[in-house]
PDB file of N, CA and C in Angstrom:
ATOM      1  N   MET A   1     -16.813   5.127   3.733  1.00 70.00           N
ATOM      2  CA  MET A   1     -16.595   4.947   5.153  1.00 70.00           C
ATOM      3  C   MET A   1     -15.089   4.763   5.383  1.00 70.00           C
ATOM      4  N   PRO A   2     -14.491   5.546   6.276  1.00 76.00           N
ATOM      5  CA  PRO A   2     -13.060   5.406   6.556  1.00 76.00           C
ATOM      6  C   PRO A   2     -12.765   4.075   7.241  1.00 76.00           C
ATOM      7  N   LEU A   3     -11.648   3.482   6.862  1.00 84.00           N
ATOM      8  CA  LEU A   3     -11.228   2.221   7.458  1.00 84.00           C
ATOM      9  C   LEU A   3      -9.954   2.435   8.266  1.00 84.00           C
ATOM     10  N   SER A   4      -9.851   1.712   9.365  1.00 84.00           N
ATOM     11  CA  SER A   4      -8.626   1.762  10.164  1.00 84.00           C
ATOM     12  C   SER A   4      -8.432   0.407  10.837  1.00 84.00           C
ATOM     13  N   GLY A   5      -7.226   0.197  11.359  1.00 87.00           N
ATOM     14  CA  GLY A   5      -6.936  -1.029  12.080  1.00 87.00           C
ATOM     15  C   GLY A   5      -7.126  -2.275  11.232  1.00 87.00           C
ATOM     16  N   ALA A   6      -7.781  -3.276  11.819  1.00 92.00           N
ATOM     17  CA  ALA A   6      -7.979  -4.556  11.143  1.00 92.00           C
ATOM     18  C   ALA A   6      -8.817  -4.409   9.874  1.00 92.00           C
ATOM     19  N   ASP A   7      -9.767  -3.458   9.868  1.00 93.00           N
ATOM     20  CA  ASP A   7     -10.585  -3.247   8.666  1.00 93.00           C
ATOM     21  C   ASP A   7      -9.728  -2.758   7.500  1.00 93.00           C
ATOM     22  N   ALA A   8      -8.776  -1.862   7.783  1.00 91.00           N
ATOM     23  CA  ALA A   8      -7.871  -1.380   6.733  1.00 91.00           C
ATOM     24  C   ALA A   8      -6.962  -2.514   6.258  1.00 91.00           C
ATOM     25  N   ASP A   9      -6.477  -3.336   7.186  1.00 94.00           N
ATOM     26  CA  ASP A   9      -5.638  -4.480   6.813  1.00 94.00           C
ATOM     27  C   ASP A   9      -6.395  -5.442   5.907  1.00 94.00           C
ATOM     28  N   ASP A  10      -7.653  -5.716   6.246  1.00 95.00           N
ATOM     29  CA  ASP A  10      -8.478  -6.611   5.428  1.00 95.00           C
ATOM     30  C   ASP A  10      -8.704  -6.025   4.034  1.00 95.00           C
ATOM     31  N   TRP A  11      -8.948  -4.705   3.975  1.00 94.00           N
ATOM     32  CA  TRP A  11      -9.135  -4.049   2.682  1.00 94.00           C
ATOM     33  C   TRP A  11      -7.889  -4.218   1.821  1.00 94.00           C
ATOM     34  N   TRP A  12      -6.704  -3.976   2.393  1.00 95.00           N
ATOM     35  CA  TRP A  12      -5.457  -4.097   1.638  1.00 95.00           C
ATOM     36  C   TRP A  12      -5.253  -5.544   1.174  1.00 95.00           C
ATOM     37  N   ALA A  13      -5.523  -6.514   2.027  1.00 96.00           N
ATOM     38  CA  ALA A  13      -5.355  -7.920   1.634  1.00 96.00           C
ATOM     39  C   ALA A  13      -6.257  -8.248   0.437  1.00 96.00           C
ATOM     40  N   ARG A  14      -7.500  -7.765   0.450  1.00 96.00           N
ATOM     41  CA  ARG A  14      -8.401  -8.000  -0.688  1.00 96.00           C
ATOM     42  C   ARG A  14      -7.881  -7.308  -1.949  1.00 96.00           C
ATOM     43  N   GLN A  15      -7.465  -6.054  -1.811  1.00 95.00           N
ATOM     44  CA  GLN A  15      -6.954  -5.312  -2.963  1.00 95.00           C
ATOM     45  C   GLN A  15      -5.724  -5.999  -3.555  1.00 95.00           C
ATOM     46  N   ALA A  16      -4.823  -6.419  -2.692  1.00 96.00           N
ATOM     47  CA  ALA A  16      -3.571  -7.017  -3.154  1.00 96.00           C
ATOM     48  C   ALA A  16      -3.801  -8.391  -3.775  1.00 96.00           C
ATOM     49  N   GLU A  17      -4.502  -9.253  -3.076  1.00 96.00           N
ATOM     50  CA  GLU A  17      -4.584 -10.650  -3.484  1.00 96.00           C
ATOM     51  C   GLU A  17      -5.690 -10.923  -4.506  1.00 96.00           C
ATOM     52  N   GLU A  18      -6.814 -10.238  -4.407  1.00 95.00           N
ATOM     53  CA  GLU A  18      -7.926 -10.509  -5.318  1.00 95.00           C
ATOM     54  C   GLU A  18      -7.924  -9.614  -6.545  1.00 95.00           C
ATOM     55  N   ARG A  19      -7.287  -8.436  -6.445  1.00 95.00           N
ATOM     56  CA  ARG A  19      -7.419  -7.462  -7.530  1.00 95.00           C
ATOM     57  C   ARG A  19      -6.102  -6.935  -8.074  1.00 95.00           C
ATOM     58  N   SER A  20      -4.980  -7.351  -7.496  1.00 96.00           N
ATOM     59  CA  SER A  20      -3.712  -6.759  -7.921  1.00 96.00           C
ATOM     60  C   SER A  20      -2.629  -7.752  -8.297  1.00 96.00           C
ATOM     61  N   GLY A  21      -2.918  -9.030  -8.260  1.00 96.00           N
ATOM     62  CA  GLY A  21      -1.926 -10.014  -8.678  1.00 96.00           C
ATOM     63  C   GLY A  21      -0.781 -10.201  -7.709  1.00 96.00           C
ATOM     64  N   LEU A  22      -1.046 -10.050  -6.413  1.00 97.00           N
ATOM     65  CA  LEU A  22      -0.020 -10.229  -5.387  1.00 97.00           C
ATOM     66  C   LEU A  22      -0.462 -11.282  -4.380  1.00 97.00           C
ATOM     67  N   LYS A  23       0.492 -11.977  -3.796  1.00 97.00           N
ATOM     68  CA  LYS A  23       0.265 -12.874  -2.664  1.00 97.00           C
ATOM     69  C   LYS A  23       1.086 -12.310  -1.521  1.00 97.00           C
ATOM     70  N   LEU A  24       0.403 -11.710  -0.531  1.00 97.00           N
ATOM     71  CA  LEU A  24       1.102 -11.069   0.577  1.00 97.00           C
ATOM     72  C   LEU A  24       1.814 -12.095   1.449  1.00 97.00           C
ATOM     73  N   THR A  25       3.045 -11.766   1.833  1.00 95.00           N
ATOM     74  CA  THR A  25       3.787 -12.619   2.767  1.00 95.00           C
ATOM     75  C   THR A  25       4.035 -11.913   4.089  1.00 95.00           C
ATOM     76  N   SER A  26       4.020 -10.582   4.095  1.00 94.00           N
ATOM     77  CA  SER A  26       4.087  -9.803   5.335  1.00 94.00           C
ATOM     78  C   SER A  26       3.496  -8.427   5.074  1.00 94.00           C
ATOM     79  N   THR A  27       2.916  -7.838   6.099  1.00 94.00           N
ATOM     80  CA  THR A  27       2.318  -6.511   5.975  1.00 94.00           C
ATOM     81  C   THR A  27       2.535  -5.732   7.265  1.00 94.00           C
ATOM     82  N   HIS A  28       2.863  -4.459   7.116  1.00 94.00           N
ATOM     83  CA  HIS A  28       2.969  -3.534   8.243  1.00 94.00           C
ATOM     84  C   HIS A  28       2.190  -2.282   7.866  1.00 94.00           C
ATOM     85  N   THR A  29       1.298  -1.824   8.749  1.00 94.00           N
ATOM     86  CA  THR A  29       0.493  -0.648   8.449  1.00 94.00           C
ATOM     87  C   THR A  29       0.874   0.511   9.358  1.00 94.00           C
ATOM     88  N   THR A  30       0.804   1.716   8.789  1.00 93.00           N
ATOM     89  CA  THR A  30       1.072   2.939   9.531  1.00 93.00           C
ATOM     90  C   THR A  30      -0.038   3.933   9.219  1.00 93.00           C
ATOM     91  N   PRO A  31      -0.815   4.360  10.236  1.00 91.00           N
ATOM     92  CA  PRO A  31      -1.819   5.397   9.988  1.00 91.00           C
ATOM     93  C   PRO A  31      -1.118   6.719   9.653  1.00 91.00           C
ATOM     94  N   LEU A  32      -1.688   7.471   8.719  1.00 91.00           N
ATOM     95  CA  LEU A  32      -1.152   8.770   8.323  1.00 91.00           C
ATOM     96  C   LEU A  32      -2.210   9.841   8.578  1.00 91.00           C
ATOM     97  N   THR A  33      -1.803  11.096   8.527  1.00 90.00           N
ATOM     98  CA  THR A  33      -2.779  12.174   8.668  1.00 90.00           C
ATOM     99  C   THR A  33      -3.742  12.139   7.484  1.00 90.00           C
ATOM    100  N   ALA A  34      -4.943  12.603   7.700  1.00 88.00           N
ATOM    101  CA  ALA A  34      -5.966  12.585   6.652  1.00 88.00           C
ATOM    102  C   ALA A  34      -5.629  13.587   5.548  1.00 88.00           C
ATOM    103  N   ALA A  35      -5.988  13.221   4.317  1.00 84.00           N
ATOM    104  CA  ALA A  35      -5.886  14.145   3.181  1.00 84.00           C
ATOM    105  C   ALA A  35      -7.208  14.904   3.107  1.00 84.00           C
ATOM    106  N   ARG A  36      -7.123  16.206   2.907  1.00 83.00           N
ATOM    107  CA  ARG A  36      -8.334  17.025   2.860  1.00 83.00           C
ATOM    108  C   ARG A  36      -8.405  17.780   1.538  1.00 83.00           C
ATOM    109  N   GLY A  37      -9.604  17.998   1.082  1.00 79.00           N
ATOM    110  CA  GLY A  37      -9.797  18.724  -0.162  1.00 79.00           C
ATOM    111  C   GLY A  37     -11.215  19.248  -0.255  1.00 79.00           C
ATOM    112  N   GLU A  38     -11.543  19.748  -1.429  1.00 77.00           N
ATOM    113  CA  GLU A  38     -12.859  20.322  -1.660  1.00 77.00           C
ATOM    114  C   GLU A  38     -13.351  19.876  -3.029  1.00 77.00           C
ATOM    115  N   ARG A  39     -14.578  19.378  -3.070  1.00 73.00           N
ATOM    116  CA  ARG A  39     -15.169  18.982  -4.342  1.00 73.00           C
ATOM    117  C   ARG A  39     -15.595  20.255  -5.070  1.00 73.00           C
ATOM    118  N   HIS A  40     -15.148  20.418  -6.306  1.00 72.00           N
ATOM    119  CA  HIS A  40     -15.355  21.668  -7.032  1.00 72.00           C
ATOM    120  C   HIS A  40     -16.817  21.953  -7.354  1.00 72.00           C
ATOM    121  N   GLN A  41     -17.618  20.934  -7.622  1.00 75.00           N
ATOM    122  CA  GLN A  41     -19.001  21.159  -8.043  1.00 75.00           C
ATOM    123  C   GLN A  41     -19.810  21.897  -6.977  1.00 75.00           C
ATOM    124  N   ASP A  42     -19.641  21.514  -5.719  1.00 77.00           N
ATOM    125  CA  ASP A  42     -20.497  22.078  -4.672  1.00 77.00           C
ATOM    126  C   ASP A  42     -19.723  22.577  -3.449  1.00 77.00           C
ATOM    127  N   LYS A  43     -18.405  22.681  -3.582  1.00 76.00           N
ATOM    128  CA  LYS A  43     -17.555  23.162  -2.482  1.00 76.00           C
ATOM    129  C   LYS A  43     -17.672  22.295  -1.228  1.00 76.00           C
ATOM    130  N   HIS A  44     -18.054  21.042  -1.408  1.00 83.00           N
ATOM    131  CA  HIS A  44     -18.189  20.099  -0.299  1.00 83.00           C
ATOM    132  C   HIS A  44     -16.801  19.681   0.184  1.00 83.00           C
ATOM    133  N   GLN A  45     -16.576  19.714   1.494  1.00 84.00           N
ATOM    134  CA  GLN A  45     -15.291  19.315   2.063  1.00 84.00           C
ATOM    135  C   GLN A  45     -15.132  17.797   1.975  1.00 84.00           C
ATOM    136  N   ILE A  46     -13.944  17.356   1.573  1.00 81.00           N
ATOM    137  CA  ILE A  46     -13.639  15.933   1.434  1.00 81.00           C
ATOM    138  C   ILE A  46     -12.485  15.600   2.374  1.00 81.00           C
ATOM    139  N   ARG A  47     -12.588  14.453   3.030  1.00 83.00           N
ATOM    140  CA  ARG A  47     -11.532  13.976   3.921  1.00 83.00           C
ATOM    141  C   ARG A  47     -11.287  12.510   3.613  1.00 83.00           C
ATOM    142  N   HIS A  48     -10.025  12.167   3.322  1.00 81.00           N
ATOM    143  CA  HIS A  48      -9.656  10.774   3.050  1.00 81.00           C
ATOM    144  C   HIS A  48      -8.746  10.284   4.173  1.00 81.00           C
ATOM    145  N   THR A  49      -9.216   9.262   4.896  1.00 86.00           N
ATOM    146  CA  THR A  49      -8.373   8.625   5.891  1.00 86.00           C
ATOM    147  C   THR A  49      -7.281   7.878   5.144  1.00 86.00           C
ATOM    148  N   ARG A  50      -6.029   7.995   5.603  1.00 89.00           N
ATOM    149  CA  ARG A  50      -4.917   7.385   4.873  1.00 89.00           C
ATOM    150  C   ARG A  50      -4.156   6.407   5.763  1.00 89.00           C
ATOM    151  N   THR A  51      -3.679   5.339   5.139  1.00 91.00           N
ATOM    152  CA  THR A  51      -2.852   4.339   5.798  1.00 91.00           C
ATOM    153  C   THR A  51      -1.759   3.933   4.834  1.00 91.00           C
ATOM    154  N   ARG A  52      -0.528   3.829   5.321  1.00 93.00           N
ATOM    155  CA  ARG A  52       0.573   3.317   4.497  1.00 93.00           C
ATOM    156  C   ARG A  52       0.696   1.822   4.781  1.00 93.00           C
ATOM    157  N   PHE A  53       0.702   1.039   3.701  1.00 94.00           N
ATOM    158  CA  PHE A  53       0.884  -0.404   3.792  1.00 94.00           C
ATOM    159  C   PHE A  53       2.261  -0.735   3.256  1.00 94.00           C
ATOM    160  N   GLU A  54       3.056  -1.422   4.045  1.00 94.00           N
ATOM    161  CA  GLU A  54       4.380  -1.862   3.617  1.00 94.00           C
ATOM    162  C   GLU A  54       4.482  -3.353   3.892  1.00 94.00           C
ATOM    163  N   GLY A  55       5.366  -4.020   3.167  1.00 94.00           N
ATOM    164  CA  GLY A  55       5.561  -5.433   3.403  1.00 94.00           C
ATOM    165  C   GLY A  55       6.181  -6.119   2.209  1.00 94.00           C
ATOM    166  N   THR A  56       6.024  -7.408   2.177  1.00 94.00           N
ATOM    167  CA  THR A  56       6.563  -8.204   1.078  1.00 94.00           C
ATOM    168  C   THR A  56       5.440  -9.034   0.466  1.00 94.00           C
ATOM    169  N   ALA A  57       5.633  -9.339  -0.814  1.00 95.00           N
ATOM    170  CA  ALA A  57       4.632 -10.118  -1.542  1.00 95.00           C
ATOM    171  C   ALA A  57       5.307 -10.831  -2.700  1.00 95.00           C
ATOM    172  N   VAL A  58       4.620 -11.835  -3.202  1.00 95.00           N
ATOM    173  CA  VAL A  58       5.042 -12.557  -4.391  1.00 95.00           C
ATOM    174  C   VAL A  58       4.086 -12.155  -5.507  1.00 95.00           C
ATOM    175  N   VAL A  59       4.624 -11.847  -6.672  1.00 95.00           N
ATOM    176  CA  VAL A  59       3.792 -11.489  -7.825  1.00 95.00           C
ATOM    177  C   VAL A  59       3.193 -12.765  -8.397  1.00 95.00           C
ATOM    178  N   THR A  60       1.866 -12.811  -8.473  1.00 97.00           N
ATOM    179  CA  THR A  60       1.173 -13.987  -9.012  1.00 97.00           C
ATOM    180  C   THR A  60       0.586 -13.724 -10.399  1.00 97.00           C
ATOM    181  N   ASP A  61       0.375 -12.453 -10.739  1.00 97.00           N
ATOM    182  CA  ASP A  61      -0.185 -12.093 -12.039  1.00 97.00           C
ATOM    183  C   ASP A  61       0.447 -10.779 -12.495  1.00 97.00           C
ATOM    184  N   HIS A  62       1.469 -10.882 -13.346  1.00 96.00           N
ATOM    185  CA  HIS A  62       2.222  -9.706 -13.781  1.00 96.00           C
ATOM    186  C   HIS A  62       1.357  -8.691 -14.518  1.00 96.00           C
ATOM    187  N   THR A  63       0.450  -9.155 -15.365  1.00 97.00           N
ATOM    188  CA  THR A  63      -0.383  -8.255 -16.164  1.00 97.00           C
ATOM    189  C   THR A  63      -1.325  -7.445 -15.275  1.00 97.00           C
ATOM    190  N   THR A  64      -1.985  -8.110 -14.352  1.00 97.00           N
ATOM    191  CA  THR A  64      -2.894  -7.417 -13.437  1.00 97.00           C
ATOM    192  C   THR A  64      -2.127  -6.425 -12.579  1.00 97.00           C
ATOM    193  N   LEU A  65      -0.987  -6.815 -12.062  1.00 96.00           N
ATOM    194  CA  LEU A  65      -0.187  -5.922 -11.234  1.00 96.00           C
ATOM    195  C   LEU A  65       0.252  -4.696 -12.023  1.00 96.00           C
ATOM    196  N   GLN A  66       0.691  -4.889 -13.242  1.00 96.00           N
ATOM    197  CA  GLN A  66       1.113  -3.764 -14.068  1.00 96.00           C
ATOM    198  C   GLN A  66      -0.038  -2.770 -14.255  1.00 96.00           C
ATOM    199  N   GLN A  67      -1.241  -3.275 -14.500  1.00 96.00           N
ATOM    200  CA  GLN A  67      -2.407  -2.405 -14.672  1.00 96.00           C
ATOM    201  C   GLN A  67      -2.699  -1.633 -13.397  1.00 96.00           C
ATOM    202  N   ARG A  68      -2.610  -2.292 -12.259  1.00 95.00           N
ATOM    203  CA  ARG A  68      -2.889  -1.628 -10.982  1.00 95.00           C
ATOM    204  C   ARG A  68      -1.824  -0.578 -10.660  1.00 95.00           C
ATOM    205  N   ILE A  69      -0.590  -0.822 -11.047  1.00 94.00           N
ATOM    206  CA  ILE A  69       0.456   0.185 -10.839  1.00 94.00           C
ATOM    207  C   ILE A  69       0.138   1.430 -11.658  1.00 94.00           C
ATOM    208  N   LEU A  70      -0.310   1.236 -12.890  1.00 93.00           N
ATOM    209  CA  LEU A  70      -0.638   2.366 -13.760  1.00 93.00           C
ATOM    210  C   LEU A  70      -1.885   3.115 -13.304  1.00 93.00           C
ATOM    211  N   GLU A  71      -2.902   2.402 -12.825  1.00 93.00           N
ATOM    212  CA  GLU A  71      -4.184   3.012 -12.465  1.00 93.00           C
ATOM    213  C   GLU A  71      -4.273   3.426 -11.003  1.00 93.00           C
ATOM    214  N   GLY A  72      -3.508   2.784 -10.122  1.00 92.00           N
ATOM    215  CA  GLY A  72      -3.644   3.023  -8.693  1.00 92.00           C
ATOM    216  C   GLY A  72      -4.821   2.242  -8.133  1.00 92.00           C
ATOM    217  N   ILE A  73      -5.029   2.372  -6.821  1.00 91.00           N
ATOM    218  CA  ILE A  73      -6.128   1.662  -6.159  1.00 91.00           C
ATOM    219  C   ILE A  73      -6.853   2.619  -5.218  1.00 91.00           C
ATOM    220  N   GLY A  74      -8.072   2.319  -4.897  1.00 85.00           N
ATOM    221  CA  GLY A  74      -8.826   3.104  -3.927  1.00 85.00           C
ATOM    222  C   GLY A  74      -9.414   4.377  -4.502  1.00 85.00           C
ATOM    223  N   ARG A  75     -10.066   5.130  -3.617  1.00 80.00           N
ATOM    224  CA  ARG A  75     -10.815   6.316  -4.043  1.00 80.00           C
ATOM    225  C   ARG A  75     -10.034   7.616  -3.939  1.00 80.00           C
ATOM    226  N   GLY A  76      -8.929   7.658  -3.241  1.00 81.00           N
ATOM    227  CA  GLY A  76      -8.241   8.919  -3.003  1.00 81.00           C
ATOM    228  C   GLY A  76      -7.063   9.190  -3.913  1.00 81.00           C
ATOM    229  N   LYS A  77      -7.084   8.657  -5.128  1.00 85.00           N
ATOM    230  CA  LYS A  77      -5.933   8.798  -6.034  1.00 85.00           C
ATOM    231  C   LYS A  77      -5.605  10.257  -6.340  1.00 85.00           C
ATOM    232  N   SER A  78      -6.613  11.109  -6.460  1.00 78.00           N
ATOM    233  CA  SER A  78      -6.342  12.515  -6.762  1.00 78.00           C
ATOM    234  C   SER A  78      -5.716  13.247  -5.576  1.00 78.00           C
ATOM    235  N   TYR A  79      -5.650  12.592  -4.427  1.00 79.00           N
ATOM    236  CA  TYR A  79      -5.013  13.156  -3.237  1.00 79.00           C
ATOM    237  C   TYR A  79      -3.695  12.450  -2.927  1.00 79.00           C
ATOM    238  N   GLY A  80      -3.155  11.739  -3.897  1.00 81.00           N
ATOM    239  CA  GLY A  80      -1.891  11.046  -3.705  1.00 81.00           C
ATOM    240  C   GLY A  80      -2.017   9.709  -3.002  1.00 81.00           C
ATOM    241  N   CYS A  81      -3.207   9.207  -2.864  1.00 87.00           N
ATOM    242  CA  CYS A  81      -3.439   7.909  -2.225  1.00 87.00           C
ATOM    243  C   CYS A  81      -3.554   6.831  -3.299  1.00 87.00           C
ATOM    244  N   GLY A  82      -3.345   5.582  -2.914  1.00 90.00           N
ATOM    245  CA  GLY A  82      -3.540   4.476  -3.833  1.00 90.00           C
ATOM    246  C   GLY A  82      -2.397   4.219  -4.785  1.00 90.00           C
ATOM    247  N   LEU A  83      -1.231   4.798  -4.504  1.00 90.00           N
ATOM    248  CA  LEU A  83      -0.074   4.583  -5.366  1.00 90.00           C
ATOM    249  C   LEU A  83       0.680   3.343  -4.905  1.00 90.00           C
ATOM    250  N   LEU A  84       1.072   2.506  -5.838  1.00 90.00           N
ATOM    251  CA  LEU A  84       1.831   1.303  -5.511  1.00 90.00           C
ATOM    252  C   LEU A  84       3.293   1.516  -5.872  1.00 90.00           C
ATOM    253  N   SER A  85       4.171   1.256  -4.928  1.00 89.00           N
ATOM    254  CA  SER A  85       5.615   1.325  -5.163  1.00 89.00           C
ATOM    255  C   SER A  85       6.194  -0.056  -4.921  1.00 89.00           C
ATOM    256  N   LEU A  86       6.999  -0.520  -5.843  1.00 89.00           N
ATOM    257  CA  LEU A  86       7.572  -1.856  -5.743  1.00 89.00           C
ATOM    258  C   LEU A  86       9.092  -1.791  -5.776  1.00 89.00           C
ATOM    259  N   ALA A  87       9.698  -2.723  -5.081  1.00 89.00           N
ATOM    260  CA  ALA A  87      11.154  -2.892  -5.120  1.00 89.00           C
ATOM    261  C   ALA A  87      11.430  -4.376  -4.969  1.00 89.00           C
ATOM    262  N   PRO A  88      12.491  -4.866  -5.599  1.00 88.00           N
ATOM    263  CA  PRO A  88      12.800  -6.283  -5.434  1.00 88.00           C
ATOM    264  C   PRO A  88      13.210  -6.570  -3.997  1.00 88.00           C
ATOM    265  N   SER A  89      12.867  -7.735  -3.549  1.00 80.00           N
ATOM    266  CA  SER A  89      13.282  -8.164  -2.212  1.00 80.00           C
ATOM    267  C   SER A  89      14.769  -8.476  -2.243  1.00 80.00           C
ATOM    268  N   PRO A  90      15.522  -8.026  -1.251  1.00 77.00           N
ATOM    269  CA  PRO A  90      16.962  -8.310  -1.276  1.00 77.00           C
ATOM    270  C   PRO A  90      17.253  -9.808  -1.165  1.00 77.00           C
ATOM    271  N   THR A  91      18.202 -10.254  -1.932  1.00 75.00           N
ATOM    272  CA  THR A  91      18.643 -11.646  -1.860  1.00 75.00           C
ATOM    273  C   THR A  91      19.832 -11.716  -0.909  1.00 75.00           C
ATOM    274  N   PRO A  92      20.227 -12.907  -0.455  1.00 71.00           N
ATOM    275  CA  PRO A  92      21.347 -12.999   0.479  1.00 71.00           C
ATOM    276  C   PRO A  92      22.620 -12.320  -0.036  1.00 71.00           C
ATOM    277  N   GLN A  93      22.911 -12.392  -1.336  1.00 69.00           N
ATOM    278  CA  GLN A  93      24.132 -11.766  -1.843  1.00 69.00           C
ATOM    279  C   GLN A  93      24.026 -10.238  -1.876  1.00 69.00           C
ATOM    280  N   ASP A  94      22.793  -9.682  -1.783  1.00 65.00           N
ATOM    281  CA  ASP A  94      22.608  -8.234  -1.757  1.00 65.00           C
ATOM    282  C   ASP A  94      22.807  -7.646  -0.368  1.00 65.00           C
ATOM    283  N   ARG A  95      22.726  -8.470   0.664  1.00 63.00           N
ATOM    284  CA  ARG A  95      22.827  -7.967   2.032  1.00 63.00           C
ATOM    285  C   ARG A  95      24.292  -7.727   2.390  1.00 63.00           C
ATOM    286  N   PRO A  96      24.551  -6.687   3.190  1.00 64.00           N
ATOM    287  CA  PRO A  96      25.943  -6.463   3.589  1.00 64.00           C
ATOM    288  C   PRO A  96      26.419  -7.603   4.477  1.00 64.00           C
ATOM    289  N   PRO A  97      27.720  -7.915   4.413  1.00 64.00           N
ATOM    290  CA  PRO A  97      28.222  -9.003   5.259  1.00 64.00           C
ATOM    291  C   PRO A  97      28.128  -8.610   6.725  1.00 64.00           C
ATOM    292  N   SER A  98      27.834  -9.581   7.543  1.00 63.00           N
ATOM    293  CA  SER A  98      27.749  -9.295   8.977  1.00 63.00           C
ATOM    294  C   SER A  98      29.164  -9.217   9.541  1.00 63.00           C
ATOM    295  N   SER A  99      29.316  -8.394  10.554  1.00 57.00           N
ATOM    296  CA  SER A  99      30.640  -8.259  11.157  1.00 57.00           C
ATOM    297  C   SER A  99      30.920  -9.493  12.021  1.00 57.00           C
ATOM    298  N   PRO A 100      32.206  -9.869  12.141  1.00 58.00           N
ATOM    299  CA  PRO A 100      32.522 -11.048  12.958  1.00 58.00           C
ATOM    300  C   PRO A 100      32.137 -10.798  14.407  1.00 58.00           C
ATOM    301  N   ARG A 101      31.675 -11.844  15.027  1.00 56.00           N
ATOM    302  CA  ARG A 101      31.289 -11.744  16.431  1.00 56.00           C
ATOM    303  C   ARG A 101      32.520 -11.901  17.302  1.00 56.00           C
ATOM    304  N   ARG A 102      32.551 -11.092  18.313  1.00 55.00           N
ATOM    305  CA  ARG A 102      33.668 -11.170  19.249  1.00 55.00           C
ATOM    306  C   ARG A 102      33.266 -12.035  20.423  1.00 55.00           C
ATOM    307  N   ARG A 103      34.145 -12.871  20.807  1.00 54.00           N
ATOM    308  CA  ARG A 103      33.897 -13.722  21.967  1.00 54.00           C
ATOM    309  C   ARG A 103      34.793 -13.250  23.106  1.00 54.00           C
ATOM    310  N   GLY A 104      34.258 -13.294  24.275  1.00 51.00           N
ATOM    311  CA  GLY A 104      35.149 -12.868  25.338  1.00 51.00           C
ATOM    312  C   GLY A 104      34.596 -12.864  26.640  1.00 51.00           C
TER     313      GLY A 104
END
């Protein structure tokens, strides 16, 4: 069953926190166009509803997270879905300096 809106957000929270070793601190979702394909055995048309999840999280279980990065999540992996991409959160010293404010 395709998920969207709050149902998709709830699915991601469960995947991240219960099965992927993450503690979400912020999440932003973007609906994407559906991925379409054909099952080879019976030529049945397949459609995967897609959503991009972005945000920040704290790693709570490195081993579980590593496994999920290698295996992916969800049912649409063969269509490029379920891939996890990680980047470190910028620290204050990584941010560009702010320009001086002008008063006047």
